[in-house]
PDB file of C-alpha atoms in Angstrom:
ATOM      1  CA  MET M 138     110.652 105.201  85.424  1.00 69.00           C
ATOM      2  CA  HIS M 139     113.617 106.134  83.205  1.00 74.00           C
ATOM      3  CA  ASN M 140     111.384 108.126  80.857  1.00 82.00           C
ATOM      4  CA  ALA M 141     109.172 109.613  83.581  1.00 85.00           C
ATOM      5  CA  ASN M 142     108.866 113.371  83.904  1.00 92.00           C
ATOM      6  CA  PRO M 143     110.374 114.837  87.116  1.00 94.00           C
ATOM      7  CA  VAL M 144     108.133 116.694  89.596  1.00 95.00           C
ATOM      8  CA  ASP M 145     108.925 119.425  92.133  1.00 94.00           C
ATOM      9  CA  THR M 146     107.346 117.819  95.218  1.00 95.00           C
ATOM     10  CA  PRO M 147     107.310 114.248  96.587  1.00 95.00           C
ATOM     11  CA  MET M 148     103.534 114.261  97.088  1.00 93.00           C
ATOM     12  CA  ASP M 149     100.653 116.082  95.440  1.00 92.00           C
ATOM     13  CA  LYS M 150      98.975 118.468  97.897  1.00 86.00           C
ATOM     14  CA  SER M 151      95.549 117.030  97.024  1.00 88.00           C
ATOM     15  CA  CYS M 152      96.634 113.425  97.625  1.00 87.00           C
ATOM     16  CA  VAL M 153      94.934 111.783 100.624  1.00 85.00           C
ATOM     17  CA  LEU M 154      95.637 108.077 101.087  1.00 87.00           C
ATOM     18  CA  SER M 155      93.421 105.859 103.241  1.00 86.00           C
ATOM     19  CA  ARG M 156      92.245 102.274 103.627  1.00 87.00           C
ATOM     20  CA  GLU M 157      89.178 103.162 101.594  1.00 89.00           C
ATOM     21  CA  LEU M 158      91.454 103.149  98.535  1.00 90.00           C
ATOM     22  CA  CYS M 159      92.777  99.634  99.213  1.00 92.00           C
ATOM     23  CA  PRO M 160      91.649  96.696  97.020  1.00 93.00           C
ATOM     24  CA  LYS M 161      88.438  95.023  98.180  1.00 91.00           C
ATOM     25  CA  THR M 162      88.253  91.987  95.886  1.00 93.00           C
ATOM     26  CA  GLU M 163      90.730  89.190  95.172  1.00 94.00           C
ATOM     27  CA  GLU M 164      90.888  90.281  91.541  1.00 94.00           C
ATOM     28  CA  GLU M 165      91.926  93.806  92.532  1.00 94.00           C
ATOM     29  CA  LYS M 166      94.544  92.421  94.939  1.00 94.00           C
ATOM     30  CA  LYS M 167      96.020  90.163  92.233  1.00 94.00           C
ATOM     31  CA  ARG M 168      96.221  93.111  89.858  1.00 94.00           C
ATOM     32  CA  MET M 169      98.101  95.208  92.418  1.00 95.00           C
ATOM     33  CA  ALA M 170     100.408  92.294  93.298  1.00 94.00           C
ATOM     34  CA  LYS M 171     102.018  92.669  89.860  1.00 94.00           C
ATOM     35  CA  ASN M 172     103.569  95.967  90.987  1.00 95.00           C
ATOM     36  CA  PRO M 173     106.806  95.917  93.063  1.00 96.00           C
ATOM     37  CA  TYR M 174     105.158  98.060  95.727  1.00 96.00           C
ATOM     38  CA  ALA M 175     106.865  96.663  98.844  1.00 95.00           C
ATOM     39  CA  SER M 176     110.276  96.687  97.175  1.00 96.00           C
ATOM     40  CA  ALA M 177     109.862 100.291  96.024  1.00 96.00           C
ATOM     41  CA  VAL M 178     108.676 101.469  99.446  1.00 96.00           C
ATOM     42  CA  GLY M 179     111.554  99.633 101.132  1.00 96.00           C
ATOM     43  CA  SER M 180     114.071 101.420  98.910  1.00 96.00           C
ATOM     44  CA  LEU M 181     112.409 104.763  99.609  1.00 96.00           C
ATOM     45  CA  ILE M 182     112.542 104.139 103.364  1.00 95.00           C
ATOM     46  CA  TYR M 183     116.280 103.478 103.111  1.00 95.00           C
ATOM     47  CA  ALA M 184     116.860 106.741 101.229  1.00 94.00           C
ATOM     48  CA  MET M 185     114.595 108.635 103.624  1.00 93.00           C
ATOM     49  CA  MET M 186     116.375 107.381 106.735  1.00 91.00           C
ATOM     50  CA  CYS M 187     119.894 107.986 105.427  1.00 89.00           C
ATOM     51  CA  THR M 188     120.026 111.233 103.459  1.00 90.00           C
ATOM     52  CA  ARG M 189     116.588 112.426 102.323  1.00 93.00           C
ATOM     53  CA  PRO M 190     114.558 114.040 105.129  1.00 91.00           C
ATOM     54  CA  ASP M 191     112.418 115.713 102.455  1.00 92.00           C
ATOM     55  CA  LEU M 192     110.844 112.314 101.734  1.00 94.00           C
ATOM     56  CA  PHE M 193     109.741 111.560 105.284  1.00 89.00           C
ATOM     57  CA  PHE M 194     106.090 112.599 105.154  1.00 87.00           C
ATOM     58  CA  ALA M 195     105.372 111.185 101.700  1.00 92.00           C
ATOM     59  CA  VAL M 196     107.092 107.861 102.386  1.00 94.00           C
ATOM     60  CA  ARG M 197     105.279 107.502 105.686  1.00 88.00           C
ATOM     61  CA  MET M 198     101.964 107.939 103.904  1.00 89.00           C
ATOM     62  CA  VAL M 199     102.647 105.287 101.252  1.00 94.00           C
ATOM     63  CA  SER M 200     104.039 102.808 103.796  1.00 92.00           C
ATOM     64  CA  ARG M 201     100.942 102.750 106.023  1.00 87.00           C
ATOM     65  CA  ASP M 202      98.998 100.428 103.705  1.00 88.00           C
ATOM     66  CA  GLU M 203     101.982  98.538 102.345  1.00 90.00           C
ATOM     67  CA  SER M 204     100.309  95.155 102.926  1.00 91.00           C
ATOM     68  CA  ASN M 205      97.311  96.003 100.744  1.00 94.00           C
ATOM     69  CA  PRO M 206      98.011  99.015  98.498  1.00 95.00           C
ATOM     70  CA  GLY M 207      95.602 100.288  95.889  1.00 95.00           C
ATOM     71  CA  PRO M 208      96.167 102.002  92.520  1.00 95.00           C
ATOM     72  CA  ASP M 209      96.257 105.442  94.171  1.00 95.00           C
ATOM     73  CA  HIS M 210      98.974 104.261  96.550  1.00 96.00           C
ATOM     74  CA  TRP M 211     101.048 103.065  93.593  1.00 96.00           C
ATOM     75  CA  VAL M 212     100.589 106.398  91.821  1.00 96.00           C
ATOM     76  CA  ALA M 213     101.848 108.140  94.986  1.00 96.00           C
ATOM     77  CA  VAL M 214     104.937 105.887  95.114  1.00 97.00           C
ATOM     78  CA  LYS M 215     105.752 106.589  91.478  1.00 96.00           C
ATOM     79  CA  ARG M 216     105.434 110.320  92.132  1.00 97.00           C
ATOM     80  CA  ILE M 217     108.087 110.062  94.857  1.00 97.00           C
ATOM     81  CA  LEU M 218     110.354 108.278  92.381  1.00 96.00           C
ATOM     82  CA  ARG M 219     109.712 111.025  89.827  1.00 96.00           C
ATOM     83  CA  TYR M 220     110.624 113.591  92.478  1.00 97.00           C
ATOM     84  CA  LEU M 221     113.874 111.752  93.193  1.00 96.00           C
ATOM     85  CA  LYS M 222     114.681 111.709  89.499  1.00 94.00           C
ATOM     86  CA  GLY M 223     114.503 115.495  89.383  1.00 94.00           C
ATOM     87  CA  THR M 224     116.418 116.045  92.643  1.00 94.00           C
ATOM     88  CA  SER M 225     119.206 113.465  92.389  1.00 91.00           C
ATOM     89  CA  ASP M 226     121.788 116.250  92.730  1.00 90.00           C
ATOM     90  CA  LEU M 227     120.561 117.336  96.187  1.00 88.00           C
ATOM     91  CA  ALA M 228     122.808 116.575  99.157  1.00 87.00           C
ATOM     92  CA  LEU M 229     123.210 117.366 102.851  1.00 88.00           C
ATOM     93  CA  CYS M 230     126.091 119.835 103.213  1.00 86.00           C
ATOM     94  CA  TYR M 231     127.377 120.639 106.703  1.00 82.00           C
ATOM     95  CA  HIS M 232     129.073 123.963 107.437  1.00 76.00           C
ATOM     96  CA  GLY M 233     131.253 124.853 110.408  1.00 68.00           C
ATOM     97  CA  GLU M 234     130.468 128.570 110.633  1.00 64.00           C
ATOM     98  CA  SER M 235     127.542 128.141 113.029  1.00 66.00           C
ATOM     99  CA  LEU M 236     126.778 125.275 115.394  1.00 72.00           C
ATOM    100  CA  ARG M 237     123.420 126.590 116.517  1.00 74.00           C
ATOM    101  CA  LEU M 238     121.030 123.710 117.131  1.00 78.00           C
ATOM    102  CA  VAL M 239     117.718 124.574 115.469  1.00 81.00           C
ATOM    103  CA  ARG M 240     114.543 122.550 115.467  1.00 81.00           C
ATOM    104  CA  TYR M 241     111.505 122.852 113.207  1.00 83.00           C
ATOM    105  CA  SER M 242     108.256 121.285 114.393  1.00 80.00           C
ATOM    106  CA  ASP M 243     104.910 120.774 112.673  1.00 78.00           C
ATOM    107  CA  ALA M 244     101.748 118.654 112.762  1.00 78.00           C
ATOM    108  CA  ASP M 245      99.330 117.852 109.955  1.00 70.00           C
ATOM    109  CA  GLY M 246      96.104 118.230 111.967  1.00 62.00           C
ATOM    110  CA  SER M 247      94.245 114.881 111.862  1.00 54.00           C
ATOM    111  CA  ALA M 248      94.966 114.227 108.197  1.00 58.00           C
ATOM    112  CA  ASN M 249      94.853 110.470 108.843  1.00 56.00           C
ATOM    113  CA  ARG M 250      91.356 109.600 107.620  1.00 63.00           C
ATOM    114  CA  ASP M 251      91.451 106.080 109.021  1.00 59.00           C
ATOM    115  CA  GLU M 252      92.160 106.930 112.671  1.00 64.00           C
ATOM    116  CA  ARG M 253      91.828 110.732 112.696  1.00 66.00           C
ATOM    117  CA  LYS M 254      95.179 111.044 114.426  1.00 74.00           C
ATOM    118  CA  SER M 255      97.629 113.792 113.588  1.00 79.00           C
ATOM    119  CA  THR M 256     101.212 113.278 112.487  1.00 80.00           C
ATOM    120  CA  SER M 257     104.107 114.987 114.261  1.00 80.00           C
ATOM    121  CA  GLU M 258     107.056 116.022 112.111  1.00 82.00           C
ATOM    122  CA  TYR M 259     110.342 117.569 113.109  1.00 85.00           C
ATOM    123  CA  ALA M 260     113.851 118.200 111.893  1.00 87.00           C
ATOM    124  CA  PHE M 261     116.942 119.189 113.876  1.00 87.00           C
ATOM    125  CA  LEU M 262     119.554 121.303 112.114  1.00 86.00           C
ATOM    126  CA  LEU M 263     123.175 121.723 113.167  1.00 83.00           C
ATOM    127  CA  GLY M 264     125.540 123.776 111.076  1.00 79.00           C
ATOM    128  CA  GLY M 265     122.592 124.778 108.917  1.00 82.00           C
ATOM    129  CA  THR M 266     121.796 121.211 107.836  1.00 87.00           C
ATOM    130  CA  ALA M 267     119.491 118.465 109.095  1.00 89.00           C
ATOM    131  CA  ILE M 268     121.121 115.911 111.387  1.00 88.00           C
ATOM    132  CA  THR M 269     118.004 114.062 112.571  1.00 88.00           C
ATOM    133  CA  TRP M 270     114.385 114.049 111.429  1.00 88.00           C
ATOM    134  CA  CYS M 271     111.144 112.209 112.098  1.00 84.00           C
ATOM    135  CA  SER M 272     107.511 111.877 111.028  1.00 81.00           C
ATOM    136  CA  LYS M 273     105.413 109.948 113.540  1.00 79.00           C
ATOM    137  CA  LYS M 274     101.714 109.354 114.116  1.00 77.00           C
ATOM    138  CA  GLN M 275     100.557 110.804 117.436  1.00 73.00           C
ATOM    139  CA  SER M 276      99.228 108.342 120.010  1.00 69.00           C
ATOM    140  CA  CYS M 277      96.228 110.514 120.898  1.00 70.00           C
ATOM    141  CA  ILE M 278      93.467 112.176 118.877  1.00 75.00           C
ATOM    142  CA  SER M 279      93.844 115.958 118.954  1.00 70.00           C
ATOM    143  CA  LEU M 280      90.707 118.083 119.098  1.00 68.00           C
ATOM    144  CA  SER M 281      92.297 121.075 117.376  1.00 72.00           C
ATOM    145  CA  THR M 282      95.290 122.121 115.311  1.00 75.00           C
ATOM    146  CA  VAL M 283      96.663 123.925 118.363  1.00 75.00           C
ATOM    147  CA  GLU M 284      96.577 120.716 120.391  1.00 75.00           C
ATOM    148  CA  ALA M 285      98.218 118.706 117.593  1.00 79.00           C
ATOM    149  CA  GLU M 286     101.034 121.259 117.334  1.00 78.00           C
ATOM    150  CA  TYR M 287     101.403 121.355 121.133  1.00 75.00           C
ATOM    151  CA  VAL M 288     101.747 117.577 121.347  1.00 76.00           C
ATOM    152  CA  ALA M 289     104.306 117.661 118.521  1.00 78.00           C
ATOM    153  CA  CYS M 290     106.374 120.369 120.228  1.00 76.00           C
ATOM    154  CA  THR M 291     106.342 118.678 123.621  1.00 77.00           C
ATOM    155  CA  SER M 292     107.419 115.319 122.241  1.00 74.00           C
ATOM    156  CA  VAL M 293     110.299 116.826 120.314  1.00 78.00           C
ATOM    157  CA  VAL M 294     111.606 118.794 123.305  1.00 80.00           C
ATOM    158  CA  GLN M 295     112.496 115.395 124.766  1.00 80.00           C
ATOM    159  CA  GLU M 296     114.503 114.637 121.622  1.00 82.00           C
ATOM    160  CA  ALA M 297     116.229 118.014 121.949  1.00 82.00           C
ATOM    161  CA  ILE M 298     117.340 117.256 125.496  1.00 80.00           C
ATOM    162  CA  TRP M 299     118.733 113.878 124.434  1.00 84.00           C
ATOM    163  CA  LEU M 300     120.498 115.432 121.460  1.00 85.00           C
ATOM    164  CA  ARG M 301     122.231 118.016 123.646  1.00 81.00           C
ATOM    165  CA  ARG M 302     123.461 115.237 125.924  1.00 82.00           C
ATOM    166  CA  PHE M 303     124.642 113.254 122.909  1.00 85.00           C
ATOM    167  CA  LEU M 304     126.616 116.227 121.599  1.00 82.00           C
ATOM    168  CA  LYS M 305     128.137 116.632 125.048  1.00 80.00           C
ATOM    169  CA  SER M 306     129.263 112.994 124.998  1.00 84.00           C
ATOM    170  CA  LEU M 307     131.052 113.742 121.715  1.00 81.00           C
ATOM    171  CA  CYS M 308     132.864 116.626 123.452  1.00 77.00           C
ATOM    172  CA  ILE M 309     131.535 119.207 120.989  1.00 71.00           C
ATOM    173  CA  SER M 310     128.763 120.712 123.114  1.00 62.00           C
ATOM    174  CA  ALA M 311     131.090 123.556 124.139  1.00 53.00           C
ATOM    175  CA  HIS M 312     131.012 124.753 120.544  1.00 58.00           C
ATOM    176  CA  VAL M 313     127.217 124.572 120.294  1.00 64.00           C
ATOM    177  CA  ASP M 314     125.059 127.567 121.250  1.00 60.00           C
ATOM    178  CA  ASP M 315     123.437 127.190 124.681  1.00 64.00           C
ATOM    179  CA  VAL M 316     119.946 128.046 123.426  1.00 66.00           C
ATOM    180  CA  ILE M 317     118.020 125.515 121.359  1.00 66.00           C
ATOM    181  CA  VAL M 318     115.855 127.464 118.911  1.00 71.00           C
ATOM    182  CA  ILE M 319     112.463 125.865 118.244  1.00 76.00           C
ATOM    183  CA  TYR M 320     110.346 127.025 115.308  1.00 79.00           C
ATOM    184  CA  CYS M 321     106.598 126.364 115.324  1.00 76.00           C
ATOM    185  CA  ASP M 322     104.120 127.918 112.877  1.00 75.00           C
ATOM    186  CA  ASN M 323     101.215 128.202 115.355  1.00 71.00           C
ATOM    187  CA  THR M 324     101.296 131.294 117.591  1.00 77.00           C
ATOM    188  CA  THR M 325      98.607 129.950 119.948  1.00 73.00           C
ATOM    189  CA  THR M 326     100.637 126.805 120.533  1.00 70.00           C
ATOM    190  CA  ILE M 327     103.671 128.942 121.370  1.00 72.00           C
ATOM    191  CA  ALA M 328     101.585 130.969 123.834  1.00 71.00           C
ATOM    192  CA  TYR M 329     100.306 127.806 125.557  1.00 69.00           C
ATOM    193  CA  ALA M 330     103.845 126.446 125.827  1.00 66.00           C
ATOM    194  CA  LYS M 331     105.034 129.617 127.582  1.00 66.00           C
ATOM    195  CA  ASP M 332     101.973 130.052 129.838  1.00 68.00           C
ATOM    196  CA  PRO M 333     102.148 128.040 133.101  1.00 56.00           C
ATOM    197  CA  LYS M 334      98.409 128.466 133.686  1.00 60.00           C
ATOM    198  CA  TYR M 335      95.820 125.905 132.631  1.00 55.00           C
ATOM    199  CA  HIS M 336      92.904 126.868 130.424  1.00 57.00           C
ATOM    200  CA  GLY M 337      89.538 125.289 129.757  1.00 55.00           C
ATOM    201  CA  ARG M 338      90.491 124.471 126.181  1.00 59.00           C
ATOM    202  CA  THR M 339      93.608 122.565 127.276  1.00 59.00           C
ATOM    203  CA  ASN M 340      92.554 120.932 130.553  1.00 57.00           C
ATOM    204  CA  HIS M 341      91.952 117.615 128.786  1.00 54.00           C
ATOM    205  CA  ILE M 342      95.507 117.388 127.394  1.00 59.00           C
ATOM    206  CA  ASP M 343      97.519 114.619 129.035  1.00 51.00           C
ATOM    207  CA  THR M 344      99.840 115.912 131.765  1.00 53.00           C
ATOM    208  CA  LYS M 345     102.933 114.457 130.088  1.00 53.00           C
ATOM    209  CA  TYR M 346     102.553 116.869 127.166  1.00 52.00           C
ATOM    210  CA  HIS M 347     102.959 119.851 129.524  1.00 55.00           C
ATOM    211  CA  PHE M 348     106.591 118.812 129.960  1.00 55.00           C
ATOM    212  CA  ILE M 349     107.500 121.592 127.523  1.00 58.00           C
ATOM    213  CA  ARG M 350     106.287 124.259 129.973  1.00 55.00           C
ATOM    214  CA  ASP M 351     108.583 123.030 132.717  1.00 58.00           C
ATOM    215  CA  THR M 352     111.499 122.863 130.289  1.00 61.00           C
ATOM    216  CA  ILE M 353     110.948 126.455 129.142  1.00 56.00           C
ATOM    217  CA  ALA M 354     110.672 127.627 132.761  1.00 56.00           C
ATOM    218  CA  GLN M 355     114.027 126.023 133.527  1.00 57.00           C
ATOM    219  CA  GLY M 356     115.587 127.819 130.578  1.00 54.00           C
TER     220      GLY M 356
END
């Protein structure tokens, strides 16, 4: 990869990985076994967990079929490495001017072709820089983008509550703004989260995901 050309993003927007792309014959599996796929993915996971939240979604996609990757999976891994080559100077820089705790939440809307489950992603920022991040497959199948975003927001509110308590245990919560700002790019999801009433389109959503409404009501 020393002579590879850098790229601007860790994953191509048209890339969709699934089990359909995995090797079917022993010959195809032997051919793929020549590539250090598991080793490369393991190294990427280490970087992702420690200092590179921008890799989370892409690395999660390539790690799903780690036991039986196909040529397209290997191409996706090499693209992440090319992205790292062009962004090796990036770093997490923490600033003390503002200790507002900000959270960004998103969901990919059933992009998992194998199970049709959405993926929840979030990042918490403190001092303008990410301090914790996650990309996790949802346990339920969402029937709409609104529902996927709602599930993602509700799950992460629990993380926000824990994080506030953790900051308090470090005796720095007094310097952190009282309000936790949550950014979500779906206005309907935001409306559902603030509305205590139940609607026909959301009656089927598991009760535990309405935890966000109670949290908002409590301030």
